[in-house]
PDB file of C-alpha atoms in Angstrom:
ATOM      1  CA  MET A  51      56.250 -43.539 -12.088  1.00  0.00           C
ATOM      2  CA  CYS A  52      56.817 -40.334 -10.177  1.00  0.00           C
ATOM      3  CA  ILE A  53      57.079 -38.276 -13.371  1.00  0.00           C
ATOM      4  CA  ALA A  54      53.832 -39.776 -14.699  1.00  0.00           C
ATOM      5  CA  ARG A  55      51.943 -38.899 -11.501  1.00  0.00           C
ATOM      6  CA  THR A  56      53.363 -35.392 -11.542  1.00  0.00           C
ATOM      7  CA  ARG A  57      52.158 -34.820 -15.105  1.00  0.00           C
ATOM      8  CA  LYS A  58      48.603 -35.952 -14.292  1.00  0.00           C
ATOM      9  CA  ARG A  59      48.147 -33.691 -11.249  1.00  0.00           C
ATOM     10  CA  PRO A  60      47.986 -30.361 -13.116  1.00  0.00           C
ATOM     11  CA  GLY A  61      45.202 -31.661 -15.356  1.00  0.00           C
ATOM     12  CA  SER A  62      43.180 -32.978 -12.424  1.00  0.00           C
ATOM     13  CA  LEU A  63      43.791 -29.780 -10.469  1.00  0.00           C
ATOM     14  CA  LEU A  64      42.708 -27.626 -13.399  1.00  0.00           C
ATOM     15  CA  ARG A  65      39.526 -29.627 -13.836  1.00  0.00           C
ATOM     16  CA  LEU A  66      38.784 -29.318 -10.109  1.00  0.00           C
ATOM     17  CA  LEU A  67      39.416 -25.574 -10.186  1.00  0.00           C
ATOM     18  CA  ALA A  68      37.161 -25.242 -13.207  1.00  0.00           C
ATOM     19  CA  LEU A  69      34.342 -27.059 -11.409  1.00  0.00           C
ATOM     20  CA  LEU A  70      34.785 -24.920  -8.290  1.00  0.00           C
ATOM     21  CA  SER A  71      34.861 -21.746 -10.390  1.00  0.00           C
ATOM     22  CA  ALA A  72      31.606 -22.699 -12.135  1.00  0.00           C
ATOM     23  CA  ALA A  73      29.916 -23.505  -8.822  1.00  0.00           C
ATOM     24  CA  MET A  74      31.066 -20.197  -7.306  1.00  0.00           C
ATOM     25  CA  SER A  75      29.924 -18.335 -10.405  1.00  0.00           C
ATOM     26  CA  ASN A  76      26.416 -19.813 -10.133  1.00  0.00           C
ATOM     27  CA  THR A  77      26.222 -18.937  -6.444  1.00  0.00           C
ATOM     28  CA  VAL A  78      27.312 -15.348  -6.999  1.00  0.00           C
ATOM     29  CA  ASP A  79      24.838 -14.883  -9.850  1.00  0.00           C
ATOM     30  CA  ALA A  80      21.971 -16.141  -7.720  1.00  0.00           C
ATOM     31  CA  GLN A  81      22.981 -14.007  -4.756  1.00  0.00           C
ATOM     32  CA  THR A  82      23.353 -10.828  -6.781  1.00  0.00           C
ATOM     33  CA  SER A  83      20.190 -11.391  -8.834  1.00  0.00           C
ATOM     34  CA  LEU A  84      17.907 -11.771  -5.822  1.00  0.00           C
ATOM     35  CA  PRO A  85      18.786  -8.368  -4.242  1.00  0.00           C
ATOM     36  CA  THR A  86      18.563  -6.749  -7.684  1.00  0.00           C
ATOM     37  CA  ALA A  87      15.085  -8.178  -8.295  1.00  0.00           C
ATOM     38  CA  LEU A  88      13.972  -7.140  -4.806  1.00  0.00           C
ATOM     39  CA  ASP A  89      15.383  -3.616  -5.161  1.00  0.00           C
ATOM     40  CA  HIS A  90      13.619  -3.173  -8.520  1.00  0.00           C
ATOM     41  CA  TYR A  91      10.342  -4.364  -7.006  1.00  0.00           C
ATOM     42  CA  LEU A  92      10.599  -2.015  -4.027  1.00  0.00           C
ATOM     43  CA  ARG A  93      11.412   1.011  -6.193  1.00  0.00           C
ATOM     44  CA  ILE A  94       8.316   0.430  -8.329  1.00  0.00           C
ATOM     45  CA  GLN A  95       5.926  -0.457  -5.497  1.00  0.00           C
ATOM     46  CA  THR A  96       6.845   2.557  -3.336  1.00  0.00           C
ATOM     47  CA  GLN A  97       6.486   5.184  -6.072  1.00  0.00           C
ATOM     48  CA  GLY A  98       2.955   6.145  -5.055  1.00  0.00           C
ATOM     49  CA  LEU A  99       3.691   6.656  -1.368  1.00  0.00           C
ATOM     50  CA  PRO A 100       3.495  10.221   0.015  1.00  0.00           C
ATOM     51  CA  GLY A 101       6.800  11.921   0.818  1.00  0.00           C
ATOM     52  CA  LYS A 102      10.392  10.926   0.139  1.00  0.00           C
ATOM     53  CA  VAL A 103      10.820   7.157   0.332  1.00  0.00           C
ATOM     54  CA  SER A 104      13.898   5.205   1.373  1.00  0.00           C
ATOM     55  CA  TYR A 105      14.175   1.580   2.359  1.00  0.00           C
ATOM     56  CA  SER A 106      16.605  -0.950   3.722  1.00  0.00           C
ATOM     57  CA  ILE A 107      16.625  -4.676   3.039  1.00  0.00           C
ATOM     58  CA  GLY A 108      17.268  -7.064   5.897  1.00  0.00           C
ATOM     59  CA  LYS A 109      19.443 -10.160   5.742  1.00  0.00           C
ATOM     60  CA  LEU A 110      18.301 -13.713   5.252  1.00  0.00           C
ATOM     61  CA  ASP A 111      18.896 -16.247   7.982  1.00  0.00           C
ATOM     62  CA  GLN A 112      22.525 -17.334   7.600  1.00  0.00           C
ATOM     63  CA  HIS A 113      21.374 -20.952   7.749  1.00  0.00           C
ATOM     64  CA  THR A 114      19.048 -20.550   4.764  1.00  0.00           C
ATOM     65  CA  GLN A 115      20.272 -22.646   1.847  1.00  0.00           C
ATOM     66  CA  LEU A 116      18.892 -21.585  -1.544  1.00  0.00           C
ATOM     67  CA  ALA A 117      19.330 -23.531  -4.748  1.00  0.00           C
ATOM     68  CA  ALA A 118      20.524 -21.656  -7.825  1.00  0.00           C
ATOM     69  CA  CYS A 119      17.759 -19.603  -9.441  1.00  0.00           C
ATOM     70  CA  SER A 120      17.529 -17.877 -12.818  1.00  0.00           C
ATOM     71  CA  ALA A 121      14.265 -15.928 -12.345  1.00  0.00           C
ATOM     72  CA  PHE A 122      12.752 -14.305  -9.267  1.00  0.00           C
ATOM     73  CA  GLU A 123       9.225 -13.075  -8.537  1.00  0.00           C
ATOM     74  CA  PRO A 124       8.919 -10.736  -5.523  1.00  0.00           C
ATOM     75  CA  PHE A 125       5.451 -10.389  -3.947  1.00  0.00           C
ATOM     76  CA  LEU A 126       3.692  -9.016  -0.883  1.00  0.00           C
ATOM     77  CA  PRO A 127       2.090 -11.581   1.443  1.00  0.00           C
ATOM     78  CA  PRO A 128      -1.728 -11.200   1.761  1.00  0.00           C
ATOM     79  CA  GLY A 129      -2.726  -8.348   4.044  1.00  0.00           C
ATOM     80  CA  SER A 130       0.736  -6.742   3.913  1.00  0.00           C
ATOM     81  CA  ARG A 131       1.802  -3.365   2.591  1.00  0.00           C
ATOM     82  CA  LEU A 132       5.098  -1.573   2.133  1.00  0.00           C
ATOM     83  CA  TRP A 133       4.933   0.739   5.137  1.00  0.00           C
ATOM     84  CA  GLY A 134       7.339   0.746   8.072  1.00  0.00           C
ATOM     85  CA  ASN A 135       8.531  -2.745   8.987  1.00  0.00           C
ATOM     86  CA  ALA A 136       7.316  -5.133   6.319  1.00  0.00           C
ATOM     87  CA  THR A 137       8.089  -8.479   4.734  1.00  0.00           C
ATOM     88  CA  VAL A 138       8.469  -9.243   1.034  1.00  0.00           C
ATOM     89  CA  GLY A 139       8.259 -12.758  -0.359  1.00  0.00           C
ATOM     90  CA  ILE A 140      10.412 -13.929  -3.260  1.00  0.00           C
ATOM     91  CA  ARG A 141       9.598 -16.962  -5.389  1.00  0.00           C
ATOM     92  CA  CYS A 142      12.157 -18.758  -7.508  1.00  0.00           C
ATOM     93  CA  LEU A 143      10.576 -19.536 -10.890  1.00  0.00           C
ATOM     94  CA  GLY A 144      13.259 -21.937 -12.012  1.00  0.00           C
ATOM     95  CA  PRO A 145      15.096 -24.167 -12.360  1.00  0.00           C
ATOM     96  CA  SER A 146      14.305 -24.905  -8.695  1.00  0.00           C
ATOM     97  CA  ALA A 147      11.079 -23.930  -6.937  1.00  0.00           C
ATOM     98  CA  TRP A 148      11.398 -22.248  -3.551  1.00  0.00           C
ATOM     99  CA  THR A 149      10.061 -19.241  -1.648  1.00  0.00           C
ATOM    100  CA  VAL A 150      11.864 -17.078   0.847  1.00  0.00           C
ATOM    101  CA  TYR A 151      10.726 -14.069   2.925  1.00  0.00           C
ATOM    102  CA  VAL A 152      12.926 -10.998   3.383  1.00  0.00           C
ATOM    103  CA  PRO A 153      12.397  -8.281   6.036  1.00  0.00           C
ATOM    104  CA  VAL A 154      12.431  -4.711   4.750  1.00  0.00           C
ATOM    105  CA  GLN A 155      12.004  -1.338   6.419  1.00  0.00           C
ATOM    106  CA  VAL A 156      10.307   1.448   4.482  1.00  0.00           C
ATOM    107  CA  ARG A 157      10.896   5.010   5.673  1.00  0.00           C
ATOM    108  CA  ILE A 158       8.753   7.838   4.312  1.00  0.00           C
ATOM    109  CA  ALA A 159       9.883  11.386   5.052  1.00  0.00           C
ATOM    110  CA  GLY A 160       6.871  13.665   4.722  1.00  0.00           C
ATOM    111  CA  ASN A 161       4.252  15.819   6.401  1.00  0.00           C
ATOM    112  CA  TYR A 162       1.353  14.588   8.491  1.00  0.00           C
ATOM    113  CA  LEU A 163      -1.432  16.129  10.557  1.00  0.00           C
ATOM    114  CA  LEU A 164      -1.563  16.629  14.306  1.00  0.00           C
ATOM    115  CA  THR A 165      -4.596  17.792  16.259  1.00  0.00           C
ATOM    116  CA  ALA A 166      -4.118  21.382  17.416  1.00  0.00           C
ATOM    117  CA  ARG A 167      -6.712  20.905  20.155  1.00  0.00           C
ATOM    118  CA  ARG A 168      -8.932  18.172  21.523  1.00  0.00           C
ATOM    119  CA  LEU A 169     -11.498  16.984  18.975  1.00  0.00           C
ATOM    120  CA  THR A 170     -14.869  15.762  20.215  1.00  0.00           C
ATOM    121  CA  PRO A 171     -17.286  13.344  18.535  1.00  0.00           C
ATOM    122  CA  GLY A 172     -19.636  15.109  16.117  1.00  0.00           C
ATOM    123  CA  GLN A 173     -17.335  18.095  15.698  1.00  0.00           C
ATOM    124  CA  ILE A 174     -16.670  19.431  12.183  1.00  0.00           C
ATOM    125  CA  VAL A 175     -12.930  19.800  11.565  1.00  0.00           C
ATOM    126  CA  THR A 176     -11.766  23.309  10.621  1.00  0.00           C
ATOM    127  CA  THR A 177      -8.389  24.762   9.620  1.00  0.00           C
ATOM    128  CA  THR A 178      -7.667  25.770  13.219  1.00  0.00           C
ATOM    129  CA  ASP A 179      -8.113  22.204  14.479  1.00  0.00           C
ATOM    130  CA  VAL A 180      -5.044  20.737  12.756  1.00  0.00           C
ATOM    131  CA  VAL A 181      -1.353  21.540  12.334  1.00  0.00           C
ATOM    132  CA  THR A 182       1.251  20.032  10.029  1.00  0.00           C
ATOM    133  CA  GLN A 183       4.390  18.264  11.230  1.00  0.00           C
ATOM    134  CA  SER A 184       7.252  16.528   9.423  1.00  0.00           C
ATOM    135  CA  GLY A 185       8.499  13.054  10.266  1.00  0.00           C
ATOM    136  CA  ASP A 186       8.762   9.427   9.230  1.00  0.00           C
ATOM    137  CA  LEU A 187       5.319   8.360   8.054  1.00  0.00           C
ATOM    138  CA  GLY A 188       6.513   4.768   8.058  1.00  0.00           C
ATOM    139  CA  ALA A 189       6.616   4.874  11.864  1.00  0.00           C
ATOM    140  CA  LEU A 190       2.948   5.960  11.975  1.00  0.00           C
ATOM    141  CA  PRO A 191      -0.277   4.113  11.124  1.00  0.00           C
ATOM    142  CA  ALA A 192      -0.918   3.754   7.401  1.00  0.00           C
ATOM    143  CA  SER A 193      -4.215   5.657   7.836  1.00  0.00           C
ATOM    144  CA  ILE A 194      -2.371   8.834   8.905  1.00  0.00           C
ATOM    145  CA  LEU A 195      -3.574  11.988   7.120  1.00  0.00           C
ATOM    146  CA  THR A 196      -0.974  14.000   5.234  1.00  0.00           C
ATOM    147  CA  ASP A 197      -2.942  16.972   3.882  1.00  0.00           C
ATOM    148  CA  PRO A 198      -5.355  19.362   5.668  1.00  0.00           C
ATOM    149  CA  ALA A 199      -7.804  18.914   2.766  1.00  0.00           C
ATOM    150  CA  GLN A 200      -8.224  15.289   3.861  1.00  0.00           C
ATOM    151  CA  ALA A 201      -9.632  16.409   7.221  1.00  0.00           C
ATOM    152  CA  ILE A 202     -11.244  19.845   6.914  1.00  0.00           C
ATOM    153  CA  GLY A 203     -15.026  19.676   6.653  1.00  0.00           C
ATOM    154  CA  LYS A 204     -15.256  16.106   7.945  1.00  0.00           C
ATOM    155  CA  THR A 205     -16.994  15.016  11.128  1.00  0.00           C
ATOM    156  CA  VAL A 206     -15.115  13.568  14.085  1.00  0.00           C
ATOM    157  CA  ARG A 207     -16.223   9.973  14.728  1.00  0.00           C
ATOM    158  CA  ASN A 208     -14.109   9.289  17.827  1.00  0.00           C
ATOM    159  CA  GLY A 209     -12.627  11.877  20.184  1.00  0.00           C
ATOM    160  CA  VAL A 210      -8.918  12.667  19.719  1.00  0.00           C
ATOM    161  CA  ALA A 211      -6.647  14.342  22.298  1.00  0.00           C
ATOM    162  CA  ALA A 212      -4.640  17.445  21.409  1.00  0.00           C
ATOM    163  CA  GLY A 213      -1.242  16.873  19.808  1.00  0.00           C
ATOM    164  CA  GLN A 214      -2.103  13.423  18.435  1.00  0.00           C
ATOM    165  CA  PRO A 215      -1.499  12.224  14.846  1.00  0.00           C
ATOM    166  CA  LEU A 216      -4.816  12.438  12.995  1.00  0.00           C
ATOM    167  CA  ARG A 217      -5.959   9.258  11.250  1.00  0.00           C
ATOM    168  CA  GLY A 218      -8.565   8.972   8.553  1.00  0.00           C
ATOM    169  CA  ASP A 219     -10.474   6.261  10.396  1.00  0.00           C
ATOM    170  CA  VAL A 220     -11.500   8.654  13.206  1.00  0.00           C
ATOM    171  CA  LEU A 221     -13.267  10.988  10.756  1.00  0.00           C
ATOM    172  CA  ILE A 222     -16.452  10.698   8.746  1.00  0.00           C
ATOM    173  CA  ALA A 223     -16.849  12.381   5.386  1.00  0.00           C
ATOM    174  CA  ALA A 224     -19.371  15.214   5.294  1.00  0.00           C
ATOM    175  CA  TRP A 225     -22.876  14.172   4.247  1.00  0.00           C
ATOM    176  CA  ALA A 226     -23.479  14.648   0.556  1.00  0.00           C
ATOM    177  CA  VAL A 227     -27.185  14.054   1.193  1.00  0.00           C
ATOM    178  CA  GLN A 228     -29.038  14.303   4.512  1.00  0.00           C
ATOM    179  CA  GLN A 229     -32.308  12.681   5.555  1.00  0.00           C
ATOM    180  CA  GLY A 230     -35.292  14.882   4.715  1.00  0.00           C
ATOM    181  CA  GLN A 231     -33.269  17.013   2.292  1.00  0.00           C
ATOM    182  CA  SER A 232     -34.702  17.916  -1.099  1.00  0.00           C
ATOM    183  CA  VAL A 233     -32.567  16.195  -3.725  1.00  0.00           C
ATOM    184  CA  ARG A 234     -32.300  16.167  -7.479  1.00  0.00           C
ATOM    185  CA  LEU A 235     -32.712  12.723  -8.998  1.00  0.00           C
ATOM    186  CA  LEU A 236     -30.696  12.278 -12.182  1.00  0.00           C
ATOM    187  CA  THR A 237     -31.307   9.339 -14.493  1.00  0.00           C
ATOM    188  CA  THR A 238     -28.862   9.148 -17.392  1.00  0.00           C
ATOM    189  CA  GLY A 239     -28.962   6.871 -20.396  1.00  0.00           C
ATOM    190  CA  THR A 240     -27.594   6.831 -23.925  1.00  0.00           C
ATOM    191  CA  GLY A 241     -28.275  10.288 -25.287  1.00  0.00           C
ATOM    192  CA  PHE A 242     -30.636  11.461 -22.538  1.00  0.00           C
ATOM    193  CA  THR A 243     -30.789  12.731 -18.948  1.00  0.00           C
ATOM    194  CA  VAL A 244     -33.966  12.930 -16.875  1.00  0.00           C
ATOM    195  CA  SER A 245     -34.154  15.101 -13.739  1.00  0.00           C
ATOM    196  CA  ASN A 246     -36.762  14.784 -10.984  1.00  0.00           C
ATOM    197  CA  GLU A 247     -37.203  16.120  -7.480  1.00  0.00           C
ATOM    198  CA  GLY A 248     -37.330  13.978  -4.373  1.00  0.00           C
ATOM    199  CA  LYS A 249     -36.731  13.748  -0.617  1.00  0.00           C
ATOM    200  CA  ALA A 250     -33.776  11.843   0.835  1.00  0.00           C
ATOM    201  CA  LEU A 251     -34.774   9.043   3.225  1.00  0.00           C
ATOM    202  CA  ASN A 252     -31.330   8.580   4.807  1.00  0.00           C
ATOM    203  CA  ASN A 253     -27.959  10.247   5.250  1.00  0.00           C
ATOM    204  CA  ALA A 254     -25.172   9.324   2.815  1.00  0.00           C
ATOM    205  CA  THR A 255     -21.681  10.493   1.981  1.00  0.00           C
ATOM    206  CA  ASP A 256     -20.473  10.963  -1.577  1.00  0.00           C
ATOM    207  CA  GLY A 257     -20.580   7.587  -3.337  1.00  0.00           C
ATOM    208  CA  GLN A 258     -22.857   5.834  -0.832  1.00  0.00           C
ATOM    209  CA  ILE A 259     -26.283   4.369  -1.563  1.00  0.00           C
ATOM    210  CA  VAL A 260     -29.222   6.625  -0.650  1.00  0.00           C
ATOM    211  CA  GLN A 261     -32.962   6.137  -0.948  1.00  0.00           C
ATOM    212  CA  ALA A 262     -35.278   8.941  -1.980  1.00  0.00           C
ATOM    213  CA  ARG A 263     -39.018   9.371  -2.366  1.00  0.00           C
ATOM    214  CA  THR A 264     -40.285  11.029  -5.547  1.00  0.00           C
ATOM    215  CA  ALA A 265     -43.199  13.482  -5.702  1.00  0.00           C
ATOM    216  CA  SER A 266     -45.442  10.589  -6.785  1.00  0.00           C
ATOM    217  CA  GLY A 267     -44.509   8.585  -3.689  1.00  0.00           C
ATOM    218  CA  GLN A 268     -42.223   6.091  -5.419  1.00  0.00           C
ATOM    219  CA  VAL A 269     -39.061   5.101  -3.509  1.00  0.00           C
ATOM    220  CA  VAL A 270     -35.886   4.846  -5.600  1.00  0.00           C
ATOM    221  CA  SER A 271     -32.257   4.064  -4.771  1.00  0.00           C
ATOM    222  CA  GLY A 272     -29.223   5.792  -6.192  1.00  0.00           C
ATOM    223  CA  ILE A 273     -25.684   7.019  -5.571  1.00  0.00           C
ATOM    224  CA  ALA A 274     -25.344  10.138  -3.425  1.00  0.00           C
ATOM    225  CA  ARG A 275     -23.254  12.955  -4.872  1.00  0.00           C
ATOM    226  CA  ASN A 276     -22.180  16.240  -3.323  1.00  0.00           C
ATOM    227  CA  GLY A 277     -24.629  19.090  -3.825  1.00  0.00           C
ATOM    228  CA  GLY A 278     -27.794  17.086  -3.055  1.00  0.00           C
ATOM    229  CA  ILE A 279     -27.696  14.976  -6.211  1.00  0.00           C
ATOM    230  CA  VAL A 280     -28.745  11.336  -6.441  1.00  0.00           C
ATOM    231  CA  GLU A 281     -27.696   9.353  -9.506  1.00  0.00           C
ATOM    232  CA  VAL A 282     -30.374   6.784 -10.272  1.00  0.00           C
ATOM    233  CA  ALA A 283     -29.440   3.830 -12.499  1.00  0.00           C
ATOM    234  CA  TYR A 284     -31.491   3.519 -15.692  1.00  0.00           C
TER     235      TYR A 284
END
């Protein structure tokens, strides 16, 4: 009796170990695949950011229990962007269906603009009004300007104190067309272009809608372009 029981134990133990090994293998695969999928997603999505990008991935809640997953789909929640402290969602596509959210921190080492002096509303920004400084763009607003060309020639919308990071939302692009200005109306179609003269009826930046009055008194609408040009749809 004792010998018989002793002979059966190794087989039962081996089967138990095999089951445990398979379960551990599935868990490890799922755990290593999720960070890999997330890392791949972050590398691709941060390629277009200005400066040198680095990021760190936070930990999931230790109480989070995730079923085994063979395919992951990372995504950004609506209204989010990979800048500074952010959150990335990850969906499991099978065999189980679940979604988890992972905190990430995106650091962007690069240059940004500071105001060299106080800027007042209506002022046109010149080269002497801004200076360049290096730092972590991820710790600044996403609208931060990184190149003097993004600011020079634009009009200050809201006043900015000296030594402050310069954001794009406090500037207005220079007028491409101003009210009362003589403009050239261009109508383009297949194989032809017609040019007329007119007077702008409102101010508009490049790409905005502007109305103009032709020499005959007709009012037309078009797209304002730099240089006093209005593109009129045919």
